[in-house]
């Protein structure tokens, strides 16, 4: 005993010295060597067992547990059977005696060491390992400890490390699966007991002014008045201990759901209980009460209530992530969707846009992330399965998703929702391609939702409607994909526009083009405000409000030009003839605005706010060139079609494009780009003079110069192909 006590004091002294700020690295290496040598000694575990029961030094306890951990995981086969029995007996007793006083990280480490023993010896030599865990859970005094042991067991045995044989891994999984029904029953009982106990004292709130409207939609979703009534019950106020137990139970469920198969063991009662706790994440009332009362304890309680909602949604998402759904579980799955969409309706139920956004801002950010994950999983994994159920209102779901998307309080939340819409549009496109006979019926069902989505996404990228939010986006810092936050925002938005265009080309074009034309009219009308000054030309728009409006219009025009360019692929190929008129209208506008920009050179004109308007004017001209380049393939197809028709319209487009493009290129630029332009004649078909007035637009962005050269390349090729003459328009790469 004296030897153990002396060893303990020496170890405490060494550990304190090791972690002291003044201890040198050399001394730390010496201490580390001493500790390693001690751990390798036969019977060192007996000293460690004494240390654990006799010290309150965290460093010593952690070291002692590490010794046990190495013994069990690396040397267990060589440990005598009698020693193993003693360790299996003593460590659980130690945990049971001190679990309430041990620091949480020491307690958790001790739990893991015991589970490591079970990982090696259960059930052959440690037959009561899992039985002990179940008993801990069933005893009210040790329920939290039992739940911690259960979660650790699930983590370490269901997904063991690679140091176990394949046969042992399979044996452990089978042993755990045999216990699943019992475990799920216990967890359900814990959650139901807590809920029922505190629901008795919960006050019934007065009816909502919109309760009738909510009830109608809820009835559509749940198809059961009793279910609707159950979910409309007030959320109880839990004490701290109950919240802690429930959070542990939900953590266990989330990990169990990550590896157990969907089966009848997951009962409707359990699912309903989980959804009860998911409602905690929507409980703004409790968060407001905590903030009003002001004390740190109330704030912690409010956070814990929100965390229960996050954990419950984690459980739901683990079930949602499983693509393989047995036939007998599909009804449960439908019930899950119905109950989750009740929560979605609860979050977005107010018709006042500001109130909905405020509600989302007040919810825990992690809860919103989990809810968005649920919606993504629903659309990507289960929509094709659930859409066939007549009792599930898909169109109503899209209505809720629309409100949820466009009231997101953060940019990241909005991006995530746009990803969900992209998944839905991909699903719809794939469905139509596989069932062409039902195309009209499918589109008619979703047409209103898609048009509404398109309109709102276009509004969200325009400063005219969304200036405050768009001004917050960073347009300077590049992310890992080499794009700014603004570029990412615009790209994701335009992808949604493009996918709607693929499904509803006529509606998409009729929605986009008038908006583009409005901003083009503003840009083309700037010529009348150009006046001559002593230093050159100046834009005579000086009022602050007018400059701000012009800035917004130019930024919107730049974005809309990118949108039009993104849609170019939907005017070529098999649909060329059917959509020729719309495409020709677009290309004529692009040619006109490009020529206008090259001739007027607004980017070189003085403005009242040069730091703002000059970049805007440069970007508009750059994007008009880039958009025109995107229609080069359409022009190529038009070129081949023009041989069988009147060529004059095509010739005019090419000639005007050349007039717009070539003034932006100089011999110096061509040499810098590795290109030479040789010519000795005139192409008679398009009357293109070979030597143009060539000037370089030095302020334009490098990407635009590349675009100009590529455009010029296309134009020369088209003109030569059209007249079939031996023009000397040659682009050669040095």
XYZ file of C-alpha atoms in Angstrom:
734
model
C 0.000 0.000 0.000
C 2.879 2.331 0.901
C 4.520 1.496 -2.428
C 1.324 2.328 -4.358
C 0.914 5.584 -2.452
C 4.525 6.572 -3.129
C 4.154 5.693 -6.783
C 1.014 7.814 -7.003
C 2.747 10.844 -5.479
C 5.726 10.387 -7.809
C 3.434 10.099 -10.826
C 1.460 13.203 -9.845
C 4.737 15.101 -9.493
C 5.970 13.926 -12.892
C 2.679 14.770 -14.664
C 2.554 18.210 -13.080
C 6.149 18.845 -14.128
C 5.524 17.562 -17.656
C 2.677 20.000 -18.283
C 4.334 22.977 -16.574
C 5.178 25.907 -18.852
C 8.805 26.044 -17.658
C 9.619 22.395 -18.407
C 12.069 22.039 -21.287
C 11.477 19.731 -24.236
C 14.465 17.618 -23.213
C 13.007 17.076 -19.735
C 9.618 16.261 -21.261
C 11.242 13.545 -23.387
C 12.866 12.080 -20.256
C 9.528 12.019 -18.416
C 7.809 10.511 -21.439
C 10.386 7.719 -21.566
C 9.876 7.009 -17.863
C 6.107 6.823 -18.301
C 6.387 4.531 -21.334
C 8.745 2.197 -19.483
C 6.342 2.012 -16.542
C 3.397 1.225 -18.848
C 5.285 -1.741 -20.354
C 5.870 -3.420 -16.980
C 3.862 -6.528 -16.160
C 1.257 -5.691 -13.538
C 1.387 -1.925 -14.189
C -2.388 -2.009 -14.576
C -2.765 -2.775 -10.839
C -1.001 0.463 -9.969
C -3.177 2.298 -12.499
C -6.306 0.852 -10.938
C -5.158 2.226 -7.583
C -4.297 5.595 -9.162
C -7.780 5.893 -10.672
C -9.508 5.245 -7.371
C -7.195 7.408 -5.257
C -6.302 10.552 -7.211
C -8.124 13.640 -8.391
C -5.345 14.684 -10.738
C -6.786 14.721 -14.276
C -3.395 14.084 -15.872
C -2.796 11.008 -13.749
C -6.275 9.607 -14.446
C -5.893 10.116 -18.176
C -2.462 8.464 -18.155
C -3.792 5.510 -16.171
C -6.659 5.011 -18.612
C -4.214 5.185 -21.518
C -2.232 2.359 -19.928
C -5.417 0.264 -19.747
C -6.308 1.180 -23.323
C -2.932 0.031 -24.665
C -3.103 -3.131 -22.578
C -6.556 -4.059 -23.920
C -6.016 -3.146 -27.566
C -2.396 -4.289 -28.000
C -1.504 -6.884 -25.325
C -4.814 -8.436 -24.308
C -4.055 -11.896 -25.707
C -1.041 -12.215 -23.426
C -2.804 -11.129 -20.239
C -3.566 -14.016 -17.831
C -7.229 -15.004 -17.630
C -7.425 -14.221 -13.923
C -6.123 -10.688 -14.539
C -8.656 -10.190 -17.307
C -11.479 -11.234 -15.001
C -10.284 -8.812 -12.346
C -10.056 -5.932 -14.848
C -13.515 -6.725 -16.238
C -14.877 -6.632 -12.718
C -13.009 -3.640 -11.280
C -13.320 -1.035 -14.035
C -17.167 -1.126 -14.248
C -17.343 -0.917 -10.432
C -15.014 2.071 -10.517
C -17.169 3.752 -13.149
C -20.362 3.101 -11.216
C -18.879 4.473 -7.992
C -17.378 7.676 -9.381
C -19.235 8.543 -12.610
C -21.017 11.509 -11.007
C -17.821 13.116 -9.712
C -15.404 12.350 -12.543
C -14.748 15.056 -15.157
C -16.810 14.246 -18.244
C -13.769 13.543 -20.443
C -12.353 11.093 -17.861
C -15.739 9.416 -17.493
C -16.095 9.073 -21.266
C -12.571 7.668 -21.559
C -13.314 5.102 -18.871
C -16.504 4.119 -20.711
C -14.498 3.595 -23.883
C -11.938 1.402 -22.093
C -14.742 -0.828 -20.795
C -16.278 -0.982 -24.269
C -12.853 -1.933 -25.654
C -12.913 -4.938 -23.322
C -16.356 -5.868 -24.643
C -15.016 -5.463 -28.158
C -12.453 -8.174 -27.390
C -14.345 -10.515 -25.054
C -18.123 -10.170 -25.602
C -19.991 -12.528 -25.411
C -17.670 -15.486 -24.798
C -15.705 -14.162 -21.811
C -17.720 -11.048 -20.985
C -21.251 -12.389 -21.311
C -22.919 -9.690 -19.187
C -21.304 -6.754 -21.029
C -24.412 -5.627 -22.905
C -26.789 -6.765 -20.176
C -25.034 -4.402 -17.774
C -25.550 -1.509 -20.194
C -29.264 -2.256 -20.480
C -29.561 -2.386 -16.694
C -27.821 0.970 -16.352
C -30.289 2.507 -18.826
C -33.302 1.048 -17.005
C -32.261 2.387 -13.610
C -33.304 6.063 -13.251
C -30.173 6.849 -11.214
C -27.776 5.578 -13.887
C -29.772 6.253 -17.059
C -27.367 8.965 -18.345
C -24.370 6.689 -17.752
C -26.082 3.797 -19.521
C -26.859 5.986 -22.532
C -23.228 7.121 -22.741
C -22.124 3.478 -22.636
C -24.681 2.568 -25.301
C -23.533 5.300 -27.674
C -19.872 4.380 -27.161
C -20.718 0.720 -27.819
C -22.497 1.616 -31.043
C -19.534 3.730 -32.162
C -16.833 1.190 -31.294
C -18.522 -2.133 -32.092
C -20.807 -1.400 -35.032
C -18.032 0.381 -36.930
C -14.830 -1.115 -35.448
C -11.300 -0.181 -36.408
C -9.259 -2.218 -38.850
C -7.382 -4.125 -36.129
C -10.200 -6.693 -35.907
C -10.643 -9.607 -38.277
C -13.508 -9.580 -40.761
C -15.131 -12.516 -38.974
C -15.041 -10.707 -35.626
C -16.488 -7.527 -37.167
C -19.375 -9.510 -38.631
C -19.926 -11.291 -35.315
C -20.095 -7.986 -33.400
C -22.534 -6.468 -35.880
C -24.777 -9.526 -35.661
C -24.667 -9.442 -31.858
C -25.651 -5.769 -31.852
C -28.427 -6.296 -34.390
C -29.910 -8.928 -32.085
C -30.185 -6.214 -29.409
C -31.614 -3.466 -31.626
C -35.287 -4.086 -30.929
C -34.710 -4.060 -27.163
C -32.544 -0.935 -27.328
C -34.981 0.999 -29.506
C -37.793 0.043 -27.162
C -35.857 1.397 -24.166
C -34.972 4.653 -25.940
C -38.564 5.129 -27.060
C -39.747 4.590 -23.502
C -37.274 7.158 -22.113
C -38.284 9.860 -24.588
C -42.021 9.169 -24.250
C -41.840 9.178 -20.450
C -40.098 12.542 -20.344
C -42.479 14.038 -22.898
C -45.628 12.741 -21.193
C -44.426 13.745 -17.744
C -43.872 17.364 -18.728
C -46.779 17.636 -21.164
C -49.231 17.287 -18.294
C -48.189 20.641 -16.893
C -47.858 22.453 -20.223
C -50.327 25.270 -20.650
C -52.594 25.169 -23.662
C -52.025 28.297 -25.793
C -54.921 30.300 -27.261
C -55.918 29.402 -30.827
C -53.901 31.115 -33.558
C -55.682 33.575 -35.861
C -54.386 31.462 -38.770
C -55.151 28.112 -37.170
C -57.868 27.331 -39.698
C -55.495 27.798 -42.608
C -52.798 25.769 -40.870
C -55.216 22.994 -40.093
C -56.282 22.670 -43.727
C -52.760 22.249 -45.016
C -51.851 20.035 -42.096
C -54.813 17.786 -42.831
C -53.657 17.483 -46.435
C -50.201 16.496 -45.254
C -51.119 14.104 -42.478
C -54.427 12.676 -43.699
C -55.261 12.144 -40.037
C -57.025 14.575 -37.678
C -55.592 12.757 -34.658
C -52.031 13.122 -35.960
C -52.585 16.799 -36.658
C -53.985 17.318 -33.176
C -51.032 15.476 -31.650
C -48.458 17.639 -33.433
C -50.319 20.810 -32.510
C -49.959 20.129 -28.792
C -47.878 22.733 -26.944
C -44.201 21.983 -26.457
C -43.468 21.182 -22.800
C -40.876 22.943 -20.672
C -38.243 20.407 -19.602
C -35.974 20.617 -16.583
C -32.196 20.470 -17.108
C -31.851 16.797 -16.150
C -34.642 15.715 -18.496
C -33.139 17.694 -21.369
C -29.761 16.061 -20.728
C -31.252 12.555 -20.739
C -33.240 13.255 -23.892
C -30.209 14.671 -25.687
C -28.218 11.516 -24.828
C -31.083 9.297 -26.028
C -31.338 11.193 -29.324
C -27.564 10.987 -29.827
C -27.803 7.220 -29.374
C -30.642 6.994 -31.878
C -28.780 9.086 -34.448
C -25.771 6.778 -34.330
C -27.884 3.607 -34.288
C -29.816 4.824 -37.338
C -26.510 5.361 -39.153
C -25.896 1.600 -39.404
C -29.033 -0.416 -38.589
C -31.286 -1.311 -41.547
C -34.780 0.086 -41.897
C -37.115 -2.453 -40.312
C -40.199 -2.909 -38.193
C -38.037 -2.271 -35.116
C -38.344 1.430 -35.952
C -41.945 1.774 -34.836
C -44.476 4.528 -35.619
C -44.422 5.366 -31.916
C -40.677 6.015 -32.045
C -40.965 8.148 -35.185
C -43.751 10.228 -33.670
C -41.698 10.768 -30.524
C -38.666 11.885 -32.533
C -40.833 14.408 -34.371
C -42.133 15.707 -31.077
C -38.565 16.581 -30.144
C -37.828 17.977 -33.609
C -40.421 20.630 -32.783
C -38.072 22.004 -30.108
C -36.014 23.483 -32.929
C -39.032 25.534 -34.054
C -39.806 26.753 -30.543
C -39.023 30.463 -30.850
C -41.135 31.164 -27.768
C -38.669 29.453 -25.435
C -35.673 31.208 -27.002
C -37.368 34.575 -26.598
C -38.242 33.815 -22.962
C -34.629 32.862 -22.259
C -33.293 36.067 -23.798
C -35.884 38.239 -22.032
C -35.217 36.697 -18.626
C -31.582 37.425 -19.243
C -29.822 35.059 -16.847
C -27.043 32.826 -18.158
C -28.904 29.762 -16.869
C -31.994 30.645 -18.903
C -29.880 31.213 -22.011
C -28.259 27.802 -21.569
C -31.674 26.186 -21.176
C -32.848 27.907 -24.365
C -29.805 26.615 -26.222
C -30.365 23.083 -24.901
C -33.967 23.121 -26.103
C -32.761 24.141 -29.539
C -30.145 21.395 -29.427
C -32.863 18.800 -28.847
C -34.419 19.880 -32.128
C -31.050 19.606 -33.908
C -30.457 16.099 -32.517
C -33.956 14.969 -33.489
C -33.422 16.226 -37.045
C -30.104 14.344 -37.109
C -32.046 11.153 -36.332
C -34.520 11.879 -39.109
C -31.770 12.603 -41.621
C -29.959 9.369 -40.812
C -33.131 7.490 -41.745
C -33.631 9.692 -44.804
C -30.155 8.955 -46.141
C -30.980 5.266 -46.695
C -31.857 4.618 -50.318
C -32.766 0.969 -49.827
C -36.262 1.042 -48.340
C -38.127 -2.235 -47.689
C -41.721 -2.350 -48.879
C -43.001 -2.691 -45.321
C -41.191 0.498 -44.290
C -42.543 2.750 -47.054
C -45.633 3.639 -45.033
C -43.428 4.754 -42.131
C -41.348 6.773 -44.555
C -44.433 8.537 -45.866
C -45.431 9.357 -42.295
C -41.971 10.818 -41.686
C -42.317 13.094 -44.704
C -45.765 14.191 -43.652
C -44.643 15.063 -40.145
C -41.496 16.852 -41.297
C -43.450 18.960 -43.738
C -45.733 19.892 -40.922
C -42.626 21.377 -39.294
C -41.745 23.116 -42.562
C -45.233 24.586 -42.700
C -44.879 25.684 -39.090
C -41.627 27.504 -39.863
C -43.015 29.271 -42.936
C -46.681 29.646 -41.993
C -46.791 33.448 -41.751
C -47.792 35.276 -44.927
C -45.751 38.331 -44.015
C -42.346 37.936 -45.705
C -40.454 39.887 -43.073
C -41.938 37.800 -40.292
C -40.977 34.523 -42.009
C -37.391 35.676 -42.476
C -37.263 36.919 -38.903
C -38.524 33.550 -37.714
C -35.736 31.765 -39.595
C -33.175 34.214 -38.210
C -34.298 33.417 -34.662
C -33.979 29.657 -35.100
C -30.745 27.865 -34.289
C -28.467 27.959 -37.342
C -27.632 24.270 -36.907
C -31.334 23.431 -36.917
C -31.829 25.255 -40.205
C -28.845 23.384 -41.669
C -30.292 20.040 -40.568
C -33.684 20.942 -41.960
C -32.139 21.913 -45.286
C -30.247 18.604 -45.299
C -33.570 16.825 -44.836
C -35.108 18.610 -47.812
C -32.071 17.790 -49.950
C -32.255 14.102 -49.004
C -35.981 14.021 -49.669
C -35.610 15.420 -53.183
C -32.455 13.518 -54.150
C -33.289 10.110 -52.658
C -37.019 9.722 -52.077
C -39.017 12.065 -54.308
C -39.427 9.503 -57.092
C -40.764 7.047 -54.505
C -43.135 9.420 -52.719
C -44.475 11.327 -55.721
C -46.670 8.387 -56.668
C -48.569 8.556 -53.358
C -51.818 10.381 -53.978
C -52.054 11.383 -50.316
C -48.766 13.279 -50.474
C -49.310 16.789 -51.921
C -46.100 17.414 -53.887
C -47.239 20.780 -55.264
C -48.010 22.012 -51.751
C -44.563 20.822 -50.697
C -42.995 22.917 -53.480
C -44.939 25.911 -52.210
C -43.442 25.460 -48.758
C -39.971 24.878 -50.202
C -40.326 28.098 -52.214
C -41.102 30.116 -49.092
C -38.313 28.406 -47.181
C -35.795 29.121 -49.965
C -36.479 32.786 -50.529
C -36.651 33.709 -46.858
C -33.272 32.224 -45.942
C -31.407 34.578 -43.589
C -27.908 33.693 -44.899
C -26.287 33.428 -48.313
C -25.066 29.899 -47.563
C -28.584 28.844 -46.657
C -29.870 30.273 -49.931
C -27.132 28.495 -51.916
C -28.065 25.198 -50.262
C -31.722 25.689 -51.169
C -30.821 26.495 -54.778
C -28.975 23.163 -54.838
C -32.215 21.463 -53.779
C -34.118 23.140 -56.609
C -31.382 22.043 -59.020
C -31.835 18.450 -57.840
C -35.593 18.747 -58.312
C -35.207 20.174 -61.834
C -32.759 17.393 -62.735
C -35.256 14.839 -61.452
C -38.053 16.416 -63.476
C -35.917 16.525 -66.642
C -34.904 12.888 -66.219
C -38.508 11.861 -65.595
C -39.727 13.600 -68.739
C -36.981 12.070 -70.896
C -37.899 8.595 -69.679
C -41.648 9.171 -70.159
C -41.984 11.421 -73.188
C -45.611 10.427 -73.596
C -46.447 12.019 -70.239
C -44.386 15.172 -70.824
C -47.335 17.556 -71.092
C -49.060 16.123 -68.015
C -45.903 16.409 -65.927
C -45.170 19.959 -67.077
C -48.763 21.065 -66.535
C -48.587 19.808 -62.969
C -45.458 21.803 -62.138
C -45.653 24.707 -64.584
C -46.874 27.329 -62.112
C -44.212 26.395 -59.564
C -41.429 26.518 -62.162
C -42.493 29.891 -63.556
C -42.687 31.298 -60.034
C -39.227 29.890 -59.266
C -37.761 31.386 -62.445
C -39.230 34.813 -61.770
C -38.009 34.933 -58.186
C -34.491 33.714 -59.020
C -34.200 36.391 -61.719
C -35.406 39.008 -59.245
C -32.821 37.867 -56.713
C -29.893 38.517 -59.088
C -31.073 42.042 -59.918
C -30.009 45.099 -57.951
C -33.318 46.620 -58.951
C -35.100 44.295 -56.527
C -32.390 43.008 -54.213
C -29.710 45.685 -53.908
C -29.171 45.502 -50.142
C -28.443 41.777 -50.161
C -26.362 41.803 -53.347
C -24.168 44.645 -52.089
C -23.174 42.399 -49.169
C -21.664 39.789 -51.486
C -17.885 39.788 -51.747
C -16.705 40.302 -55.336
C -12.979 40.324 -54.654
C -11.867 37.325 -52.568
C -11.538 34.067 -54.507
C -12.582 30.751 -52.965
C -11.109 27.299 -53.648
C -12.988 27.191 -56.976
C -11.401 30.498 -58.024
C -14.635 32.427 -57.913
C -15.886 35.222 -55.698
C -18.971 35.000 -53.540
C -20.849 37.167 -56.057
C -19.774 34.951 -58.967
C -20.882 31.853 -57.100
C -24.228 33.461 -56.297
C -24.763 34.400 -59.927
C -23.562 31.065 -61.316
C -25.864 28.992 -59.106
C -28.797 31.252 -59.899
C -28.172 31.023 -63.648
C -27.955 27.234 -63.445
C -31.493 27.193 -62.063
C -32.633 29.565 -64.835
C -31.004 27.328 -67.462
C -32.657 24.184 -66.134
C -36.074 25.849 -66.146
C -35.340 26.985 -69.706
C -34.761 23.364 -70.696
C -38.181 22.401 -69.332
C -40.204 25.499 -70.247
C -38.310 27.296 -73.042
C -41.160 29.569 -74.096
C -41.998 30.705 -70.580
C -38.337 31.192 -69.687
C -37.620 33.307 -72.746
C -40.748 35.413 -72.347
C -39.780 36.048 -68.713
C -36.111 36.857 -69.299
C -36.080 38.833 -72.522
C -38.358 41.747 -71.481
C -36.189 42.305 -68.392
C -33.064 42.276 -70.557
C -34.657 44.698 -73.014
C -35.558 47.165 -70.250
C -31.936 47.374 -69.119
C -30.661 47.470 -72.701
C -32.857 50.512 -73.355
C -31.187 52.308 -70.437
C -27.705 51.422 -71.696
C -28.423 52.301 -75.321
C -29.996 55.574 -74.214
C -26.821 56.811 -72.513
C -25.561 58.289 -75.797
C -27.900 61.257 -75.446
C -26.231 62.181 -72.147
C -22.710 62.381 -73.586
C -21.374 65.939 -73.753
C -18.039 67.356 -74.860
C -15.775 68.801 -72.194
C -12.312 70.308 -72.205
C -10.655 66.947 -71.533
C -12.834 64.925 -73.896
C -16.274 63.371 -73.543
C -18.251 63.217 -70.344
C -21.436 61.432 -69.236
C -23.762 64.174 -68.061
C -25.410 62.170 -65.263
C -24.312 63.631 -61.951
C -27.184 63.444 -59.451
C -26.448 60.925 -56.712
C -29.754 59.147 -57.078
C -29.414 58.942 -60.880
C -25.888 57.545 -60.584
C -27.101 54.936 -58.116
C -29.941 53.911 -60.426
C -27.569 53.728 -63.381
C -25.156 51.590 -61.372
C -27.949 49.149 -60.522
C -29.159 49.024 -64.124
C -25.657 48.352 -65.484
C -24.979 45.629 -62.920
C -28.315 44.019 -63.792
C -27.605 44.253 -67.517
C -24.270 42.529 -66.997
C -25.958 39.690 -65.069
C -28.774 39.337 -67.602
C -26.286 39.214 -70.476
C -24.627 36.303 -68.700
C -28.031 34.683 -68.297
C -28.757 35.052 -72.021
C -25.339 33.629 -72.855
C -25.940 30.665 -70.552
C -29.124 29.810 -72.467
C -27.427 29.657 -75.885
C -27.233 25.856 -75.861
C -31.028 25.611 -75.817
C -31.381 27.227 -79.265
C -29.203 24.830 -81.275
C -29.400 21.263 -82.503
C -32.808 19.707 -83.049
C -34.666 22.761 -81.698
C -32.881 25.246 -83.981
C -35.827 25.747 -86.327
C -38.501 25.748 -83.611
C -36.692 28.418 -81.573
C -35.093 30.293 -84.447
C -37.185 33.428 -84.028
C -36.335 33.837 -80.329
C -32.646 33.152 -80.920
C -32.481 35.615 -83.819
C -34.036 38.304 -81.639
C -31.415 37.688 -78.961
C -28.459 37.649 -81.362
C -29.611 40.825 -83.104
C -29.799 42.574 -79.734
C -26.368 41.280 -78.751
C -24.824 42.418 -82.036
C -26.452 45.826 -81.654
C -25.276 46.377 -78.076
C -21.760 45.131 -78.882
C -21.451 47.489 -81.863
C -22.837 50.329 -79.771
C -20.257 49.689 -77.044
C -17.376 49.551 -79.506
C -18.428 52.737 -81.298
C -19.443 54.932 -78.365
C -16.676 53.654 -76.035
C -18.568 54.498 -72.875
C -15.798 52.885 -70.866
C -13.445 55.722 -71.900
C -15.850 58.519 -71.037
C -15.602 60.578 -67.846
C -18.316 59.906 -65.295
C -19.401 61.493 -62.030
C -18.413 58.361 -60.069
C -15.561 56.766 -62.052
C -14.697 54.214 -59.363
C -18.216 52.746 -59.694
C -19.541 53.464 -63.174
C -16.367 52.843 -65.180
C -16.055 49.181 -64.011
C -19.795 48.775 -64.650
C -19.486 50.050 -68.241
C -16.433 47.887 -68.901
C -18.223 44.820 -67.531
C -21.326 45.398 -69.665
C -19.232 45.570 -72.819
C -17.226 42.521 -71.778
C -20.365 40.501 -71.034
C -22.020 41.524 -74.309
C -18.991 40.145 -76.169
C -18.978 36.986 -74.065
C -22.717 36.453 -74.625
C -22.276 36.925 -78.374
C -19.447 34.412 -78.340
C -21.790 31.897 -76.662
C -24.056 32.108 -79.738
C -21.220 31.275 -82.150
C -22.491 27.697 -82.466
C -25.951 29.012 -83.244
C -24.403 31.264 -85.909
C -22.552 28.253 -87.313
C -25.819 26.328 -87.638
C -27.471 29.414 -89.103
C -24.608 29.626 -91.601
C -25.313 26.119 -92.880
C -29.045 26.832 -93.012
C -28.470 30.131 -94.848
C -27.182 28.321 -97.960
C -30.708 27.043 -98.548
C -32.372 30.373 -97.798
C -31.869 34.080 -98.241
C -28.353 34.834 -96.990
C -28.741 38.587 -96.565
C -29.922 38.442 -92.951
C -27.000 36.257 -91.966
C -24.548 38.450 -93.918
C -25.819 41.506 -92.061
C -25.294 39.826 -88.685
C -21.734 38.829 -89.563
C -20.838 42.204 -91.023
C -22.168 44.075 -88.011
C -20.384 41.705 -85.651
C -17.102 42.314 -87.457
C -17.673 46.051 -87.201
C -18.163 45.611 -83.444
C -15.282 43.250 -82.767
C -12.314 44.263 -84.879
C -11.866 47.794 -83.466
C -10.960 46.145 -80.176
C -7.969 44.260 -81.563
C -4.535 45.565 -82.474
C -1.498 43.847 -83.942
C 0.154 44.215 -80.541
C -2.671 42.290 -78.866
C -2.540 39.543 -81.491
C 1.179 39.107 -80.967
C 0.726 39.012 -77.197
C -1.886 36.293 -77.646
C 0.302 34.255 -80.007
C -1.857 34.995 -83.094
C -1.189 36.659 -86.465
C -3.831 37.981 -88.857
C -2.819 37.942 -92.509
C -4.921 39.347 -95.329
C -4.492 40.758 -98.840
C -8.005 40.930 -100.166
C -11.637 41.611 -99.458
C -14.264 38.918 -98.930
C -16.905 39.883 -101.540
C -19.826 38.077 -99.910
C -19.835 40.141 -96.776
C -17.880 43.167 -97.983
C -15.527 43.035 -95.022
C -12.555 45.389 -95.487
C -9.333 43.694 -94.509
C -7.585 46.520 -92.713
C -9.864 47.972 -90.079
C -9.305 50.925 -87.864
C -7.597 48.866 -85.180
C -7.262 50.178 -81.659
C -6.772 48.354 -78.416
C -9.148 48.794 -75.555
C -6.476 48.872 -72.882
C -8.867 49.109 -69.964
C -10.861 46.032 -70.876
C -10.347 42.829 -68.910
C -7.990 40.122 -70.268
C -10.809 37.599 -70.557
C -12.593 40.005 -72.870
C -9.601 40.242 -75.203
C -9.605 36.468 -75.494
C -13.321 36.572 -76.196
C -12.840 39.211 -78.878
C -10.173 37.177 -80.652
C -12.308 34.031 -80.523
C -15.297 35.938 -81.845
C -13.244 37.413 -84.646
C -11.977 33.943 -85.463
C -15.558 32.638 -85.716
C -16.680 35.545 -87.831
C -13.899 35.139 -90.362
C -14.577 31.433 -90.646
C -18.314 32.024 -91.185
C -17.752 34.656 -93.861
C -15.284 32.474 -95.728
C -17.535 29.424 -95.472
C -20.492 31.375 -96.767
C -18.911 32.673 -99.988
C -16.721 29.594 -100.582
C -13.927 31.831 -101.827
C -10.193 31.640 -101.176
C -9.997 34.464 -98.732
C -6.695 35.047 -97.063
C -8.226 35.293 -93.584
C -5.854 32.997 -91.736
C -5.456 32.549 -88.013
C -2.307 30.612 -87.273
C -0.909 29.717 -83.876
C 2.791 30.535 -83.567
